[in-house]
mmCIF file of C-alpha atoms and ligand atoms in Angstrom:
data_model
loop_
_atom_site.group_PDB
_atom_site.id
_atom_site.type_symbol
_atom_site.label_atom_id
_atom_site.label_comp_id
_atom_site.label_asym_id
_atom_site.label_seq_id
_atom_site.Cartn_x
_atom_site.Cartn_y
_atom_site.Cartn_z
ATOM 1 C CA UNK U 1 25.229 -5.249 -3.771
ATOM 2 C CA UNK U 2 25.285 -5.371 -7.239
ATOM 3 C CA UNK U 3 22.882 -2.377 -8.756
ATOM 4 C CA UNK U 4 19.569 -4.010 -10.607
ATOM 5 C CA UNK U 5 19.189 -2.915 -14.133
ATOM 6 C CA UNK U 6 16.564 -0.111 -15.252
ATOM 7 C CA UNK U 7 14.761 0.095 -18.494
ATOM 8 C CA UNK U 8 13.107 2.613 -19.268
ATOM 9 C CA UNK U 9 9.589 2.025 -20.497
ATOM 10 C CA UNK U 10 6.703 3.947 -22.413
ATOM 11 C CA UNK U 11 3.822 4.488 -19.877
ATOM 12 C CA UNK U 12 1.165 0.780 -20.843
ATOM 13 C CA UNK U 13 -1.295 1.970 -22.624
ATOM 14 C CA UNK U 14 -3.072 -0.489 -20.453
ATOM 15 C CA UNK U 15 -5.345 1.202 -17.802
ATOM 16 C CA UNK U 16 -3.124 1.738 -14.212
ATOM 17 C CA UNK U 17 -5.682 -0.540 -12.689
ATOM 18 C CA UNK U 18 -4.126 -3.402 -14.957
ATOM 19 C CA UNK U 19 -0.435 -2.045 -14.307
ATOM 20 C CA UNK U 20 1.851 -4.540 -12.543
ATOM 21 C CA UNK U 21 4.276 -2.921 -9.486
ATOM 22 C CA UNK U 22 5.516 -6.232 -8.808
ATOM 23 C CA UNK U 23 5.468 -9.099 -11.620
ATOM 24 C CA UNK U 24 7.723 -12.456 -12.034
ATOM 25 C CA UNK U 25 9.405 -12.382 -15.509
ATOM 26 C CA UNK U 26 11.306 -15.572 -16.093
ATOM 27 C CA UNK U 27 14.330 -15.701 -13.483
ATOM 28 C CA UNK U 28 13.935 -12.650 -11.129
ATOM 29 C CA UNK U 29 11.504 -10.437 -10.415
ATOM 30 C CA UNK U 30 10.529 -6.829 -12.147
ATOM 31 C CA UNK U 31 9.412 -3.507 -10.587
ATOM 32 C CA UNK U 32 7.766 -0.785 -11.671
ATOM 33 C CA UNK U 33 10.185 2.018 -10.071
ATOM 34 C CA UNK U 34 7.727 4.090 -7.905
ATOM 35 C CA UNK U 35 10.838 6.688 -6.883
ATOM 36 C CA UNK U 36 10.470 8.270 -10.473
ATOM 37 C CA UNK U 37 6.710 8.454 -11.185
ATOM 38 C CA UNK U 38 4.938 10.669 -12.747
ATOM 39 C CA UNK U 39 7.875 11.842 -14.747
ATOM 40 C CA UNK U 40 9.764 8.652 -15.602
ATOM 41 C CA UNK U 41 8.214 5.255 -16.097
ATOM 42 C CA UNK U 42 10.738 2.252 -16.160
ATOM 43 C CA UNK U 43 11.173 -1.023 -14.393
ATOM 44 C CA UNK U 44 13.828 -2.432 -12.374
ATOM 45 C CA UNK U 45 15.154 -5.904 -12.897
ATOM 46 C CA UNK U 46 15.958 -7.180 -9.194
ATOM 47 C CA UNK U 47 17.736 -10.893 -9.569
ATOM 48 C CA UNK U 48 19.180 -10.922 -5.456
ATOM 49 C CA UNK U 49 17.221 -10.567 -2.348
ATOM 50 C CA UNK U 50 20.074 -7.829 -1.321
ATOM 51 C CA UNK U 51 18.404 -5.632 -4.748
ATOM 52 C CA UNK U 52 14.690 -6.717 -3.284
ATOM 53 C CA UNK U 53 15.239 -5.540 0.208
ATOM 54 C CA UNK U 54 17.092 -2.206 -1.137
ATOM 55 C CA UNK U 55 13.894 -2.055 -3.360
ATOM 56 C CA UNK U 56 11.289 -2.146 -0.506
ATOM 57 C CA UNK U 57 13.401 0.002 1.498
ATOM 58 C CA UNK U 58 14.089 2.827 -0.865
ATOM 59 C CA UNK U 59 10.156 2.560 -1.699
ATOM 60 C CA UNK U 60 10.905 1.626 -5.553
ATOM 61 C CA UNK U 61 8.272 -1.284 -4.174
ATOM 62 C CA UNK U 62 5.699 0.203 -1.659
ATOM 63 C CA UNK U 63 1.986 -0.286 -0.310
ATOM 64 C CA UNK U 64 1.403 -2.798 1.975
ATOM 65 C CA UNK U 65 -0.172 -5.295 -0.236
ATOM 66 C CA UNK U 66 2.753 -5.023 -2.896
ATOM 67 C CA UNK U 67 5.580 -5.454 -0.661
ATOM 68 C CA UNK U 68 3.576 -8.171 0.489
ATOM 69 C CA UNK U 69 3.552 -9.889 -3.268
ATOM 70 C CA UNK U 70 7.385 -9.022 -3.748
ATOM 71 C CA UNK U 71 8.309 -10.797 -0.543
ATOM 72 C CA UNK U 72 6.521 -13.509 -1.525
ATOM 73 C CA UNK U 73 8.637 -13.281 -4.646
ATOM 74 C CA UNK U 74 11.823 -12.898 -2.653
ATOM 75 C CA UNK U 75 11.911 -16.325 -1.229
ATOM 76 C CA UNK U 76 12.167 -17.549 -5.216
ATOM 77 C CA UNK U 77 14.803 -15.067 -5.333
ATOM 78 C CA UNK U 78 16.406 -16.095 -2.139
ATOM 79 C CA UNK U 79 17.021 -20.177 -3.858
ATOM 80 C CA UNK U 80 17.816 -19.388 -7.230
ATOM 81 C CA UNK U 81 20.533 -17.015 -5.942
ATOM 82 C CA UNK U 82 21.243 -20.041 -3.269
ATOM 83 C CA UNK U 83 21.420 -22.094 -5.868
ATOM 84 C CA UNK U 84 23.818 -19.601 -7.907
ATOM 85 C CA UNK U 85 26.220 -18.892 -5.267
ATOM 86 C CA UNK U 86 26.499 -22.504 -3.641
ATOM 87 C CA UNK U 87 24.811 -21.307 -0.339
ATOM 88 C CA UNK U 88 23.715 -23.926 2.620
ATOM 89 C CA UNK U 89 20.349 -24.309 3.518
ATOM 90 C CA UNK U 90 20.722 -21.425 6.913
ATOM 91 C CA UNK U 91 22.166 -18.876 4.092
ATOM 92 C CA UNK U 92 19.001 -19.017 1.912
ATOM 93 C CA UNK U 93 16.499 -19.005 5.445
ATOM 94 C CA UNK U 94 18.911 -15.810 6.608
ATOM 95 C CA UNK U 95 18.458 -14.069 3.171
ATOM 96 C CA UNK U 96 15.006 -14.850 3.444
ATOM 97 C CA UNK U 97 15.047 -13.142 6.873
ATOM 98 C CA UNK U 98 16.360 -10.111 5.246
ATOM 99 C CA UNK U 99 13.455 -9.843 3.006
ATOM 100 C CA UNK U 100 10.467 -10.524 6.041
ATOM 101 C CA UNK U 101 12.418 -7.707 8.027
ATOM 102 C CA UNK U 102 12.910 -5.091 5.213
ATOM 103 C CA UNK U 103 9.937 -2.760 6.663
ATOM 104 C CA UNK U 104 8.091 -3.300 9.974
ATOM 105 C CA UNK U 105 5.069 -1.714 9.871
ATOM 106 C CA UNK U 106 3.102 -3.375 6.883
ATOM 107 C CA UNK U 107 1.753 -7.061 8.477
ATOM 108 C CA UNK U 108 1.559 -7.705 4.574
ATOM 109 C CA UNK U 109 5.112 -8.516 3.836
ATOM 110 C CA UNK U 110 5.701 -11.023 6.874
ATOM 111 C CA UNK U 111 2.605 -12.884 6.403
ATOM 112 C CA UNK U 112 3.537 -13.446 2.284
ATOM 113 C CA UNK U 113 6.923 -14.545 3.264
ATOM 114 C CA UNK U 114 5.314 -16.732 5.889
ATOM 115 C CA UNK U 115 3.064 -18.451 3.324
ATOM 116 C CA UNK U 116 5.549 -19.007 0.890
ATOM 117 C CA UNK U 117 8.328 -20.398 3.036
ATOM 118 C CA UNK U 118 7.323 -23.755 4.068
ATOM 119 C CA UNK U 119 7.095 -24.747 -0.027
ATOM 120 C CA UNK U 120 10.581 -24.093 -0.158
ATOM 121 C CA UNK U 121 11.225 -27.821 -0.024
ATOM 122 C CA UNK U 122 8.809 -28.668 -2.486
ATOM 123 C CA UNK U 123 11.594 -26.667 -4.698
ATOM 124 C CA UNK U 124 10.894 -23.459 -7.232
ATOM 125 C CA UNK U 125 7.757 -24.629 -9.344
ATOM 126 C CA UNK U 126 5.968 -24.738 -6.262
ATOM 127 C CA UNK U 127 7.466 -21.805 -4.485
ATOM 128 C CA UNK U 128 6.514 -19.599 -7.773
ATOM 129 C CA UNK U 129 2.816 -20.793 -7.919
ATOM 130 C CA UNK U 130 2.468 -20.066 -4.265
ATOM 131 C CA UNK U 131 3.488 -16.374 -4.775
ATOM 132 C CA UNK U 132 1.494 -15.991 -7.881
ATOM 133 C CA UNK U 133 -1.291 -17.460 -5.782
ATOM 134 C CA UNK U 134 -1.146 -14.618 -3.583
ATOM 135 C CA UNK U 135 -0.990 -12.222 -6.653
ATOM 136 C CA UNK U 136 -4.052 -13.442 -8.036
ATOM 137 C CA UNK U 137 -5.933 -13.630 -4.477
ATOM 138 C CA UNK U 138 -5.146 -10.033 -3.948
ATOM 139 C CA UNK U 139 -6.154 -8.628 -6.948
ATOM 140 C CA UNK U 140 -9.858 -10.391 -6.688
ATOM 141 C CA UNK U 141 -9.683 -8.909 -2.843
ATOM 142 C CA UNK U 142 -9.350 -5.650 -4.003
ATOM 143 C CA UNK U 143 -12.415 -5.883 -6.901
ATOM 144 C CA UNK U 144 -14.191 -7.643 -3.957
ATOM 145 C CA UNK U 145 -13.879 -4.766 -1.222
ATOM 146 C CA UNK U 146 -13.902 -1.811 -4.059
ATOM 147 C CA UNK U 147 -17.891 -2.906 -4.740
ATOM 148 C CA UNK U 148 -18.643 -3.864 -1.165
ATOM 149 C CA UNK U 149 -17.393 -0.495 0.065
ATOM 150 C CA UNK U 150 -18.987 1.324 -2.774
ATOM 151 C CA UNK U 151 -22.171 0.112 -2.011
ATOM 152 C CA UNK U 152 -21.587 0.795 1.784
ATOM 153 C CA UNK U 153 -20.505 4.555 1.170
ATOM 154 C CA UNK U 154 -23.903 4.936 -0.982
ATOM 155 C CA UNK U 155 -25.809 3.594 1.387
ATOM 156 C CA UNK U 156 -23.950 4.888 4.748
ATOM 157 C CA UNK U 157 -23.643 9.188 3.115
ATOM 158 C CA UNK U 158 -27.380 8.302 2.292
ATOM 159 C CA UNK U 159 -26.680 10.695 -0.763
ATOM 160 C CA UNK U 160 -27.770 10.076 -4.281
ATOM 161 C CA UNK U 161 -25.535 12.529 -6.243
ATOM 162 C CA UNK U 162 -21.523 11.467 -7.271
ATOM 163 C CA UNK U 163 -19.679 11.725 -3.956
ATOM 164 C CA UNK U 164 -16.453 14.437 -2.458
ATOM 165 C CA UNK U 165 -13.736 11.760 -1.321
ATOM 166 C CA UNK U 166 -10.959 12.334 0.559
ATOM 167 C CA UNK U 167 -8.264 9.754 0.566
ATOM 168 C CA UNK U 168 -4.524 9.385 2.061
ATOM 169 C CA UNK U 169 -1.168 8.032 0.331
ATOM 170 C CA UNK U 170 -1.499 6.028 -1.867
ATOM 171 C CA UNK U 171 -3.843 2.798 -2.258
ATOM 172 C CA UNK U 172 -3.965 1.889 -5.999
ATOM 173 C CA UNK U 173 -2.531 -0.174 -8.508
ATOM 174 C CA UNK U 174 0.859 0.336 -7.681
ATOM 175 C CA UNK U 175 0.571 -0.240 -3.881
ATOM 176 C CA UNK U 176 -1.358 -3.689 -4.218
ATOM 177 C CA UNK U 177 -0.916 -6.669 -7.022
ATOM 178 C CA UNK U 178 -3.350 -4.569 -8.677
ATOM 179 C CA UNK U 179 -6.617 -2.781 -8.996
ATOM 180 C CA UNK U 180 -5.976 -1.206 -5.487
ATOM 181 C CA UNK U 181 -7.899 -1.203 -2.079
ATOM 182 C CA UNK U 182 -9.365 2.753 -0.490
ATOM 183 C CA UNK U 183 -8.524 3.609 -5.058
ATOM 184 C CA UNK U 184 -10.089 0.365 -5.627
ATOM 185 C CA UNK U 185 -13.397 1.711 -3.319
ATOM 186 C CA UNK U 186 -12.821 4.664 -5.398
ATOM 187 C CA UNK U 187 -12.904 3.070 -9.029
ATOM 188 C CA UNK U 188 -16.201 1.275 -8.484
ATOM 189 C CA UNK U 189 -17.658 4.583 -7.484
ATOM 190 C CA UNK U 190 -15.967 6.359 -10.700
ATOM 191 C CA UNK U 191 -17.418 3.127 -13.057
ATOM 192 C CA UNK U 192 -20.833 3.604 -11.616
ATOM 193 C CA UNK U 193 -20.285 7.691 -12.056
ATOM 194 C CA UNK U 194 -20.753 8.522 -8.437
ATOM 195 C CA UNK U 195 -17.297 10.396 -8.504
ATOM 196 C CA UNK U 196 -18.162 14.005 -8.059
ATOM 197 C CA UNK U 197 -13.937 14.995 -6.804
ATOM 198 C CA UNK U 198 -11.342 13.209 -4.629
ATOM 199 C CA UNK U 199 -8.810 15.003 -2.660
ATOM 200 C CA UNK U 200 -5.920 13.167 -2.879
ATOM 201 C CA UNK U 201 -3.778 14.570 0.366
ATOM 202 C CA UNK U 202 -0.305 15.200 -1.027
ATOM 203 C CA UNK U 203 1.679 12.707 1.463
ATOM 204 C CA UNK U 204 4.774 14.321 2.648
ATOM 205 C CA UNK U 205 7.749 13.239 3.007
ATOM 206 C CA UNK U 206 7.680 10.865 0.051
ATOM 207 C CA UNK U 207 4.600 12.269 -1.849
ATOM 208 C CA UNK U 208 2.763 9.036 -2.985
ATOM 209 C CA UNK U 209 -0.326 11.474 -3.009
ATOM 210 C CA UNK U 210 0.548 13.746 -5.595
ATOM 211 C CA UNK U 211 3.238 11.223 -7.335
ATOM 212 C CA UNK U 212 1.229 8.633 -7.300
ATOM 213 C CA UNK U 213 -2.657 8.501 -6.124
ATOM 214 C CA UNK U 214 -2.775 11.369 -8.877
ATOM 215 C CA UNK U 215 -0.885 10.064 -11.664
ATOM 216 C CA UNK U 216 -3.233 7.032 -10.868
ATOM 217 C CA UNK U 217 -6.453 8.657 -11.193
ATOM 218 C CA UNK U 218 -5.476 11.347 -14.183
ATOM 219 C CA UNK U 219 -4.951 8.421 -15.974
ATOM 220 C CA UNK U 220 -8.394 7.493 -15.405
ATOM 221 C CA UNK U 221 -9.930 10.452 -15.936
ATOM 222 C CA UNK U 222 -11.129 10.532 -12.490
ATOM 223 C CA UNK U 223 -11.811 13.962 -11.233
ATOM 224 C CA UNK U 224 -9.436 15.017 -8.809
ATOM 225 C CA UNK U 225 -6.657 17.653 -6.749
ATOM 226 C CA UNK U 226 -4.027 17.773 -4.552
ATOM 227 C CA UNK U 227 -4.031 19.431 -1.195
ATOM 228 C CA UNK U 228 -1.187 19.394 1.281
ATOM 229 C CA UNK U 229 -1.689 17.268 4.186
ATOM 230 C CA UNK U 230 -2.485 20.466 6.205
ATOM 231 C CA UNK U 231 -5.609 21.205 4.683
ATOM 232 C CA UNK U 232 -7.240 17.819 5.018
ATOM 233 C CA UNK U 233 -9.150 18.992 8.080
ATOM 234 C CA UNK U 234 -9.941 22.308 7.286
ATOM 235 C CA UNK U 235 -11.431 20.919 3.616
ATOM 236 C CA UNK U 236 -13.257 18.326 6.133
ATOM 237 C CA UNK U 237 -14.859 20.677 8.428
ATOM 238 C CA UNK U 238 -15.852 23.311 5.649
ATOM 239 C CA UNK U 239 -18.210 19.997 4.608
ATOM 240 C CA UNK U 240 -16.368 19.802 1.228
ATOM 241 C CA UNK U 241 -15.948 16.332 2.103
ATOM 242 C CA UNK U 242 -18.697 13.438 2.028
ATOM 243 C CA UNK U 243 -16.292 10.838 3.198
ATOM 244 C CA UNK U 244 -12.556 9.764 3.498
ATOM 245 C CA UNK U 245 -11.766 6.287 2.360
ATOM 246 C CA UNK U 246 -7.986 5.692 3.458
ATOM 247 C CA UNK U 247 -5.754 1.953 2.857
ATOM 248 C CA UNK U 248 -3.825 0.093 6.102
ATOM 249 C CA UNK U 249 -0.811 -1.406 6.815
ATOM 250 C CA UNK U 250 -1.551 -3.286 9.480
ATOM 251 C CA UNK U 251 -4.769 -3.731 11.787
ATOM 252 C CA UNK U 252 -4.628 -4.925 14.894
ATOM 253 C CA UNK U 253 -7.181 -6.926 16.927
ATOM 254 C CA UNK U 254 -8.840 -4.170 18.419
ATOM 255 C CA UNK U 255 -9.177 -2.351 15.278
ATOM 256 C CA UNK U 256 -6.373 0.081 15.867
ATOM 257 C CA UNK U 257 -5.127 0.546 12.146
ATOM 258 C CA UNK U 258 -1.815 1.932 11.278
ATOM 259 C CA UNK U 259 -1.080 3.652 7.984
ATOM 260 C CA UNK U 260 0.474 6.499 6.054
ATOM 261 C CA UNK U 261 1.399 9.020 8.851
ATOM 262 C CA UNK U 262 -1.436 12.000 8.272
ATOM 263 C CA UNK U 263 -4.172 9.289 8.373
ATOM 264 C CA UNK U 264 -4.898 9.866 11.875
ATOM 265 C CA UNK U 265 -5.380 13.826 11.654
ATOM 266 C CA UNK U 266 -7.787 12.649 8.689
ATOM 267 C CA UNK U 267 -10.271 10.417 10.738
ATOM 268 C CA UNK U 268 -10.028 12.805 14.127
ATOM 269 C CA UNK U 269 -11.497 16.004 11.659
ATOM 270 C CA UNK U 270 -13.996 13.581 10.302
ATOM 271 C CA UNK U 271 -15.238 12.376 13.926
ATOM 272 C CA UNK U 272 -15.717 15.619 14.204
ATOM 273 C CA UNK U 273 -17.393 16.644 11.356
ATOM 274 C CA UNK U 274 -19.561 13.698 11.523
ATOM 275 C CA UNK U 275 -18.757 11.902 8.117
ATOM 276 C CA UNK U 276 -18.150 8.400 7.549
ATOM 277 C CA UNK U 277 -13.881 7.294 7.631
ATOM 278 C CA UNK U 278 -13.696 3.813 5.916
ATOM 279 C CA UNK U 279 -10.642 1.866 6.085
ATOM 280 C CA UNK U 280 -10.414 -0.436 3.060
ATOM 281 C CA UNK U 281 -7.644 -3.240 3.692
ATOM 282 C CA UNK U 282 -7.768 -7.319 2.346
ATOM 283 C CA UNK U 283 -8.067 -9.644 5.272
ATOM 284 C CA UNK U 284 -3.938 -10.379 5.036
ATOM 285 C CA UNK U 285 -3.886 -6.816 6.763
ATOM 286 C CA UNK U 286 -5.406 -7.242 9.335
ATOM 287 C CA UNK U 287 -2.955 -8.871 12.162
ATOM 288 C CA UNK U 288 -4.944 -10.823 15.241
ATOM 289 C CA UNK U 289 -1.948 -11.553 16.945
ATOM 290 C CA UNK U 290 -1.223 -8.095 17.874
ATOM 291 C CA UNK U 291 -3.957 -6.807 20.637
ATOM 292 C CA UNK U 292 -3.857 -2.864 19.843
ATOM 293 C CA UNK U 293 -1.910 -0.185 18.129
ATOM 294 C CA UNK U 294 0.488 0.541 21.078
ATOM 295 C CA UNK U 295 1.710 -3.142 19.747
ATOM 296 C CA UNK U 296 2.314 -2.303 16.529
ATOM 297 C CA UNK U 297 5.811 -1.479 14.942
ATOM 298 C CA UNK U 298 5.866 2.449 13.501
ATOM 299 C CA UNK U 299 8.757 2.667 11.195
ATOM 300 C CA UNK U 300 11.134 5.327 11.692
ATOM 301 C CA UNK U 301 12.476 6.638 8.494
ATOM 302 C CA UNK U 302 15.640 8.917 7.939
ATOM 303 C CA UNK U 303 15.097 12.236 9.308
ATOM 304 C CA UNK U 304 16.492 14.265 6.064
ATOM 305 C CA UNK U 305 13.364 12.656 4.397
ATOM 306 C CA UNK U 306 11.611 15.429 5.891
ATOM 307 C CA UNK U 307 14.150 18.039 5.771
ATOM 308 C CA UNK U 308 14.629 17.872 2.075
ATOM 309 C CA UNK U 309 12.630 18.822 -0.449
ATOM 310 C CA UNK U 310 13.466 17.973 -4.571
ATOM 311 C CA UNK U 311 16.981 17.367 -3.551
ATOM 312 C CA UNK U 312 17.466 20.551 -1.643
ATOM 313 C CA UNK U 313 17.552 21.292 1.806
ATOM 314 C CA UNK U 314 14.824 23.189 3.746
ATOM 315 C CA UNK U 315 15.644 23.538 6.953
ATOM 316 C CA UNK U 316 18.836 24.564 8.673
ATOM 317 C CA UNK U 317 21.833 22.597 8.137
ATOM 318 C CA UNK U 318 21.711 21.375 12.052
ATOM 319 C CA UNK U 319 17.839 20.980 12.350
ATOM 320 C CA UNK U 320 17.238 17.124 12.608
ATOM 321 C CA UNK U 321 14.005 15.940 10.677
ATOM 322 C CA UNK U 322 11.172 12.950 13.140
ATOM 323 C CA UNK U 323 10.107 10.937 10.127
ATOM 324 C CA UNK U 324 7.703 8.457 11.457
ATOM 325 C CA UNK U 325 6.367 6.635 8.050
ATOM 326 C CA UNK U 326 2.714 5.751 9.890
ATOM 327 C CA UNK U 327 0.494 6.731 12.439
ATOM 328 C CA UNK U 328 -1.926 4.561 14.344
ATOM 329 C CA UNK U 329 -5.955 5.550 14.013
ATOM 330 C CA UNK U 330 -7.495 4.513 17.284
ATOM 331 C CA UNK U 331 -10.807 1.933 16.253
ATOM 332 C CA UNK U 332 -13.001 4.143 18.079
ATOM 333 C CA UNK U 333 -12.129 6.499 14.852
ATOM 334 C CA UNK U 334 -12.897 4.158 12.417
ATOM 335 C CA UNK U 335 -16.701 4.089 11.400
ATOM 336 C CA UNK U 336 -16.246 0.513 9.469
ATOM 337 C CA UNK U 337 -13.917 -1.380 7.984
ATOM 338 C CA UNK U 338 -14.187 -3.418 4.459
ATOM 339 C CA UNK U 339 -12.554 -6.111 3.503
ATOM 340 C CA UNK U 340 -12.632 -8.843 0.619
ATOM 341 C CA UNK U 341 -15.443 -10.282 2.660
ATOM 342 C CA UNK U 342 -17.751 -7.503 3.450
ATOM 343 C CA UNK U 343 -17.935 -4.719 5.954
ATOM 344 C CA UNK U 344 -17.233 -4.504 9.533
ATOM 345 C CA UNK U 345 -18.977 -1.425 11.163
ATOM 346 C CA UNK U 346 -16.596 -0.759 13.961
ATOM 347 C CA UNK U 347 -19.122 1.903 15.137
ATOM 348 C CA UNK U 348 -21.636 -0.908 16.108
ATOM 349 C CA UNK U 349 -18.714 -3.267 17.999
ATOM 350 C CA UNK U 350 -17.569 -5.479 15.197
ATOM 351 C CA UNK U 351 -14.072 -6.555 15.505
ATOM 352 C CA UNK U 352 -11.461 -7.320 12.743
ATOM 353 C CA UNK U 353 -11.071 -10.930 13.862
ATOM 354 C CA UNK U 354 -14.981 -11.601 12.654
ATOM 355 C CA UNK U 355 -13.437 -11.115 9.361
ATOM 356 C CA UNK U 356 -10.908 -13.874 9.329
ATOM 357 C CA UNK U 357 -12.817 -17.064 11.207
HETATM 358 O O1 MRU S 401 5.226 3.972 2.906
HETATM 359 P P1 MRU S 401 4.235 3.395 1.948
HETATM 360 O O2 MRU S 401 4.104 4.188 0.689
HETATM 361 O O3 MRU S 401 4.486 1.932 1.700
HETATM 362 O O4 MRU S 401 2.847 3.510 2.725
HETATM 363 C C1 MRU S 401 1.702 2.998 2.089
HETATM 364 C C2 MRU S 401 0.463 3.195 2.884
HETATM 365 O O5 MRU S 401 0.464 3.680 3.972
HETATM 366 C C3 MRU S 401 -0.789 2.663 2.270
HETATM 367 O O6 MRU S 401 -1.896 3.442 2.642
HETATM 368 C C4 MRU S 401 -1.011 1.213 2.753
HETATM 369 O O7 MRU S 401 0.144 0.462 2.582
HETATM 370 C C5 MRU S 401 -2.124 0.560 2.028
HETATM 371 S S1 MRU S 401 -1.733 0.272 0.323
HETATM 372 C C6 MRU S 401 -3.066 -0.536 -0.355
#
């Protein structure tokens, strides 16, 4: 595999809300590389589907809606580089393949593939508009579900100063086409100054927490802090917390909802303390066809993940790291969910599949 270029870029002085983690420029795709935020900002050109899968593997591309839009993206990728290197019809479908299989977990990324696909005959006009399609529909989803779940915190936490919010990984700009889904929720409250502090949980191994969710929200001046994962329920059950508004990567039928490992720890300590746990996810999230969470795919990522820390090793040299990327929150957990078209409350019996008929 031939190694995409970088270029190094000043941070847009465009809000991160507008920033663009996965954009079409011309003849191949471009990245904003999430490995080397908040210290670097640069973009990756990826012109293969070999690059794009690397990309979405490595998590230079990450958040379930995003690798969503960049698989869409990859079946472009998959016939101009068809098209470049004289491959049959089965060699473009296989590197295609590739892409829909680069990360389990996230429903996202099959179901953009899946839309894209059958246009392929229809050639690479059609194929392009398709993906951007999805862009554009995501991005509206997100401003959609951001105000819908604003008003439903406001009116659920009954309270009438700025809100405490807890919230898990990463769910912004960078993780969808833009805007962002649980940040999105977050955002709408900030605009209407209803933002009293979020605790952004850190999000070990990878850190999209601190990396990311924070380097999203400094640069909106939205008040905030980092805690490691480990305090999330004590910081719950001292009743610093109003509510937790987390992102999903794929929600089955039953409302089971998989996401950034540590989510589940977050909604058991806020069962307990009685506050509200939203899950904030577009309807191309949530995944009918799969009947609960003992269905659903948990990726298991390289142990040393875990038993490294800024490129040094933490544990000893023969301890072997369990890196499971997600965790599945039981429904029962889950006091609603919102979506582009409203709110579910899973606490009164509404199931996901309302949401998509
Ligand atoms: O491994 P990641 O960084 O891709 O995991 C991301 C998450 O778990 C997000 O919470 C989820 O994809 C929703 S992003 C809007």
């Amino acid at each position: 595999m031939s190694q995409p270029a970088a270029t190094t870029a000043a941070i847009p002085a465009a809000a991160t809300a507008e920033l663009r983690a996965v954009e079409w420029s011309g003849d191949h795709l471009r990245l904003i590389d999430q490995t080397i935020l908040p210290h670097h900002f640069a973009y990756v050109e990826i012109r293969d589907t070999a690059q794009l899968v690397d990309a979405i593997v490595r998590l230079v591309v990450r958040g379930a809606p995003a690798i969503g839009a960049a698989g869409a993206y990859g079946v472009a990728l998959a016939m101009i580089e068809g098209e470049r290197e004289g491959w049959s019809r089965e060699q473009v479908l296989a590197a295609v393949h590739r892409v829909h299989e680069a990360r389990p977990t996230a429903v996202n990324l099959a179901v953009c593939v899946d839309r894209v696909l059958p246009h392929l005959d229809a050639g690479l006009p059609a194929v392009l508009a398709e993906a951007a399609a999805i862009q554009r529909e995501d991005i509206r989803a997100n401003k959609d579900m951001g105000v819908f779940g604003a008003d439903w915190l406001i009116a659920r936490t009954g309270l009438t100063r700025p809100l405490r919010i807890l919230t898990h990984c990463n769910t912004g700009a960078l993780a969808t086409a833009g805007w962002g889904t649980a940040l999105g929720v977050i955002r709408e409250l900030h605009a209407r100054q209803l933002v009293e502090l979020v605790y952004a949980d850190e999000t070990r191994p990878l850190l999209q927490g601190s990396r990311l969710t924070a380097w999203e929200l400094d640069y909106e001046g939205i008040a905030h802090c980092v805690q490691a994962d480990g305090a999330a329920a004590g910081t719950i059950l001292r009743g610093e917390v109003d509510a937790a508004v987390v992102g999903a990567d794929r929600i089955a039928a039953n409302g089971d909802t998989a996401n950034k490992v540590g989510t589940l720890g977050v909604a058991l300590a806020c069962a307990d303390a009685g506050i509200p746990f939203l899950v904030a996810a577009p309807t191309t999230t949530v995944d009918v066809a799969t009947a609960s969470g003992d269905d659903i795919h948990i990726e298991l990522r390289d142990g040393d993940e875990v038993v490294n820390y800024g490129g040094a090793r933490t544990a000893p040299p023969a301890t072997r790291g369990h890196n499971p990327a997600f965790d599945v929150t039981p429904g029962r957990l889950i006091t609603a969910l919102v979506t582009e078209r409203g709110v579910l409350d899973f606490g009164a019996g509404e199931l996901p599949g309302s949401h998509l008929a």
